[in-house]
mmCIF file of C-alpha atoms in Angstrom:
data_model
loop_
_atom_site.group_PDB
_atom_site.id
_atom_site.type_symbol
_atom_site.label_atom_id
_atom_site.label_comp_id
_atom_site.label_asym_id
_atom_site.label_seq_id
_atom_site.Cartn_x
_atom_site.Cartn_y
_atom_site.Cartn_z
ATOM 1 C CA MET A 6 24.128 34.826 -4.556
ATOM 2 C CA ALA A 7 26.882 32.613 -3.198
ATOM 3 C CA LYS A 8 27.029 29.051 -4.392
ATOM 4 C CA LEU A 9 26.204 26.516 -1.641
ATOM 5 C CA SER A 10 28.290 23.379 -1.239
ATOM 6 C CA GLN A 11 26.733 19.949 -1.171
ATOM 7 C CA GLU A 12 27.321 19.755 2.598
ATOM 8 C CA ASP A 13 25.540 23.085 3.118
ATOM 9 C CA LEU A 14 22.560 21.870 1.100
ATOM 10 C CA LEU A 15 22.401 18.612 3.045
ATOM 11 C CA ALA A 16 22.543 20.545 6.314
ATOM 12 C CA GLN A 17 19.578 22.624 5.145
ATOM 13 C CA PHE A 18 17.623 19.496 4.146
ATOM 14 C CA GLU A 19 18.274 17.934 7.559
ATOM 15 C CA GLU A 20 16.556 20.870 9.244
ATOM 16 C CA MET A 21 13.440 20.572 7.050
ATOM 17 C CA THR A 22 10.370 18.594 8.049
ATOM 18 C CA LEU A 23 9.261 15.842 5.738
ATOM 19 C CA ILE A 24 6.380 17.986 4.503
ATOM 20 C CA GLU A 25 8.689 20.918 3.727
ATOM 21 C CA LEU A 26 11.068 18.567 1.921
ATOM 22 C CA SER A 27 8.202 17.101 -0.089
ATOM 23 C CA GLU A 28 7.056 20.603 -1.112
ATOM 24 C CA PHE A 29 10.627 21.485 -2.092
ATOM 25 C CA VAL A 30 10.900 18.380 -4.280
ATOM 26 C CA LYS A 31 7.610 19.201 -6.014
ATOM 27 C CA ALA A 32 8.770 22.768 -6.697
ATOM 28 C CA PHE A 33 12.144 21.464 -7.946
ATOM 29 C CA GLU A 34 10.431 18.995 -10.275
ATOM 30 C CA GLU A 35 8.150 21.706 -11.683
ATOM 31 C CA LYS A 36 10.941 24.259 -12.132
ATOM 32 C CA PHE A 37 13.360 21.902 -13.913
ATOM 33 C CA ASP A 38 10.789 19.504 -15.430
ATOM 34 C CA VAL A 39 12.395 16.410 -13.874
ATOM 35 C CA THR A 40 11.462 13.594 -11.522
ATOM 36 C CA ALA A 41 13.512 13.445 -8.342
ATOM 37 C CA ALA A 42 12.058 10.321 -6.708
ATOM 38 C CA ALA A 43 15.459 8.656 -6.248
ATOM 39 C CA ALA A 44 16.949 11.814 -4.725
ATOM 40 C CA VAL A 45 14.154 12.024 -2.157
ATOM 41 C CA ALA A 46 14.737 8.428 -1.105
ATOM 42 C CA ALA A 47 18.440 9.139 -0.653
ATOM 43 C CA VAL A 48 17.932 12.326 1.393
ATOM 44 C CA ALA A 49 15.012 11.294 3.592
ATOM 45 C CA PRO A 50 16.790 8.577 5.626
ATOM 46 C CA GLY A 51 19.494 11.081 6.625
ATOM 47 C CA ALA A 52 16.993 13.491 8.136
ATOM 48 C CA PRO A 53 16.687 12.960 11.898
ATOM 49 C CA GLY A 54 13.176 12.090 12.984
ATOM 50 C CA ALA A 55 11.946 11.853 9.416
ATOM 51 C CA ALA A 56 10.875 8.267 9.889
ATOM 52 C CA ALA A 57 8.681 9.232 12.818
ATOM 53 C CA GLU A 58 7.065 12.022 10.829
ATOM 54 C CA ALA A 59 6.531 9.950 7.696
ATOM 55 C CA VAL A 60 3.093 8.446 7.413
ATOM 56 C CA GLU A 61 3.140 6.309 4.331
ATOM 57 C CA GLU A 62 -0.149 5.344 2.800
ATOM 58 C CA GLN A 63 -0.462 1.642 2.150
ATOM 59 C CA ASP A 64 -1.113 0.818 -1.502
ATOM 60 C CA GLU A 65 -1.144 -2.982 -1.375
ATOM 61 C CA PHE A 66 -3.680 -4.914 0.660
ATOM 62 C CA ASP A 67 -4.354 -8.536 1.554
ATOM 63 C CA VAL A 68 -7.892 -9.916 1.783
ATOM 64 C CA ILE A 69 -7.941 -12.592 4.483
ATOM 65 C CA LEU A 70 -10.860 -14.971 4.884
ATOM 66 C CA GLU A 71 -11.444 -15.440 8.620
ATOM 67 C CA GLY A 72 -14.435 -17.765 8.445
ATOM 68 C CA ALA A 73 -17.026 -19.073 5.991
ATOM 69 C CA GLY A 74 -20.089 -18.523 8.134
ATOM 70 C CA ASP A 75 -23.344 -20.380 7.492
ATOM 71 C CA LYS A 76 -23.271 -20.194 3.684
ATOM 72 C CA LYS A 77 -20.066 -22.077 2.970
ATOM 73 C CA ILE A 78 -21.029 -23.008 -0.602
ATOM 74 C CA GLN A 79 -21.746 -19.366 -1.478
ATOM 75 C CA VAL A 80 -18.378 -18.347 -0.027
ATOM 76 C CA ILE A 81 -16.619 -21.025 -2.102
ATOM 77 C CA LYS A 82 -18.329 -19.678 -5.227
ATOM 78 C CA VAL A 83 -17.178 -16.125 -4.452
ATOM 79 C CA VAL A 84 -13.616 -17.334 -3.758
ATOM 80 C CA ARG A 85 -13.615 -19.058 -7.162
ATOM 81 C CA GLU A 86 -14.845 -15.843 -8.828
ATOM 82 C CA LEU A 87 -12.134 -13.761 -7.143
ATOM 83 C CA THR A 88 -9.298 -16.183 -7.818
ATOM 84 C CA SER A 89 -8.419 -18.642 -10.545
ATOM 85 C CA LEU A 90 -8.747 -21.569 -8.158
ATOM 86 C CA GLY A 91 -10.610 -24.735 -9.012
ATOM 87 C CA LEU A 92 -13.444 -26.106 -6.910
ATOM 88 C CA LYS A 93 -11.247 -28.331 -4.717
ATOM 89 C CA GLU A 94 -8.644 -25.593 -4.123
ATOM 90 C CA ALA A 95 -11.329 -23.034 -3.267
ATOM 91 C CA LYS A 96 -12.995 -25.489 -0.877
ATOM 92 C CA ASP A 97 -9.647 -26.227 0.782
ATOM 93 C CA LEU A 98 -8.982 -22.494 1.172
ATOM 94 C CA VAL A 99 -12.398 -21.932 2.777
ATOM 95 C CA ASP A 100 -11.985 -24.981 5.038
ATOM 96 C CA GLY A 101 -8.517 -23.878 6.174
ATOM 97 C CA THR A 102 -9.426 -20.393 7.372
ATOM 98 C CA PRO A 103 -7.928 -17.977 8.260
ATOM 99 C CA LYS A 104 -6.209 -17.800 4.892
ATOM 100 C CA PRO A 105 -5.473 -15.002 2.408
ATOM 101 C CA VAL A 106 -7.775 -14.981 -0.611
ATOM 102 C CA LEU A 107 -6.041 -12.118 -2.422
ATOM 103 C CA GLU A 108 -2.590 -10.722 -1.698
ATOM 104 C CA LYS A 109 -1.001 -7.390 -2.619
ATOM 105 C CA VAL A 110 -3.968 -5.954 -4.493
ATOM 106 C CA ALA A 111 -5.098 -2.346 -4.855
ATOM 107 C CA LYS A 112 -7.329 -0.829 -2.191
ATOM 108 C CA GLU A 113 -10.393 -0.731 -4.461
ATOM 109 C CA ALA A 114 -9.993 -4.382 -5.463
ATOM 110 C CA ALA A 115 -9.515 -5.425 -1.834
ATOM 111 C CA GLU A 116 -12.625 -3.542 -0.704
ATOM 112 C CA LYS A 117 -14.709 -4.974 -3.553
ATOM 113 C CA ALA A 118 -13.544 -8.526 -2.776
ATOM 114 C CA ALA A 119 -14.240 -8.060 0.939
ATOM 115 C CA GLU A 120 -17.762 -6.802 0.184
ATOM 116 C CA SER A 121 -18.443 -9.795 -2.083
ATOM 117 C CA LEU A 122 -17.244 -12.245 0.544
ATOM 118 C CA LYS A 123 -19.219 -10.515 3.321
ATOM 119 C CA ALA A 124 -22.345 -10.554 1.151
ATOM 120 C CA ALA A 125 -21.908 -14.336 0.817
ATOM 121 C CA GLY A 126 -21.776 -14.633 4.626
ATOM 122 C CA ALA A 127 -18.035 -14.838 5.268
ATOM 123 C CA SER A 128 -16.039 -12.933 7.836
ATOM 124 C CA VAL A 129 -13.167 -11.048 6.174
ATOM 125 C CA THR A 130 -10.218 -8.882 7.211
ATOM 126 C CA VAL A 131 -8.407 -6.463 4.900
ATOM 127 C CA LYS A 132 -4.819 -5.759 5.909
#
């Protein structure tokens, strides 16, 4: 088998879809027992149309309090449980809606916080 130059390899990677490239990287990692995360980041931007094909899953979410509803005191209590805010800070946050309660948290934590706030009567958005 003839040895391929770096330019030939890059030309081949440019023709691959993002899914094919991802499968190649997984096979490469398994075969040589390495992690090629940095190499993927360097190759992917050079592939034409790769950005349009890439659908990245969001892993950090913000929980935004839109309104306190009828049970403002209950919402303040839940905000205090979710954050390390004192009573005055939590009240100010609830009074100044829309405001983020939690920022850059995992999906599970964001969903749990949103459920707690909704159960207390607040309107919440997870972004």
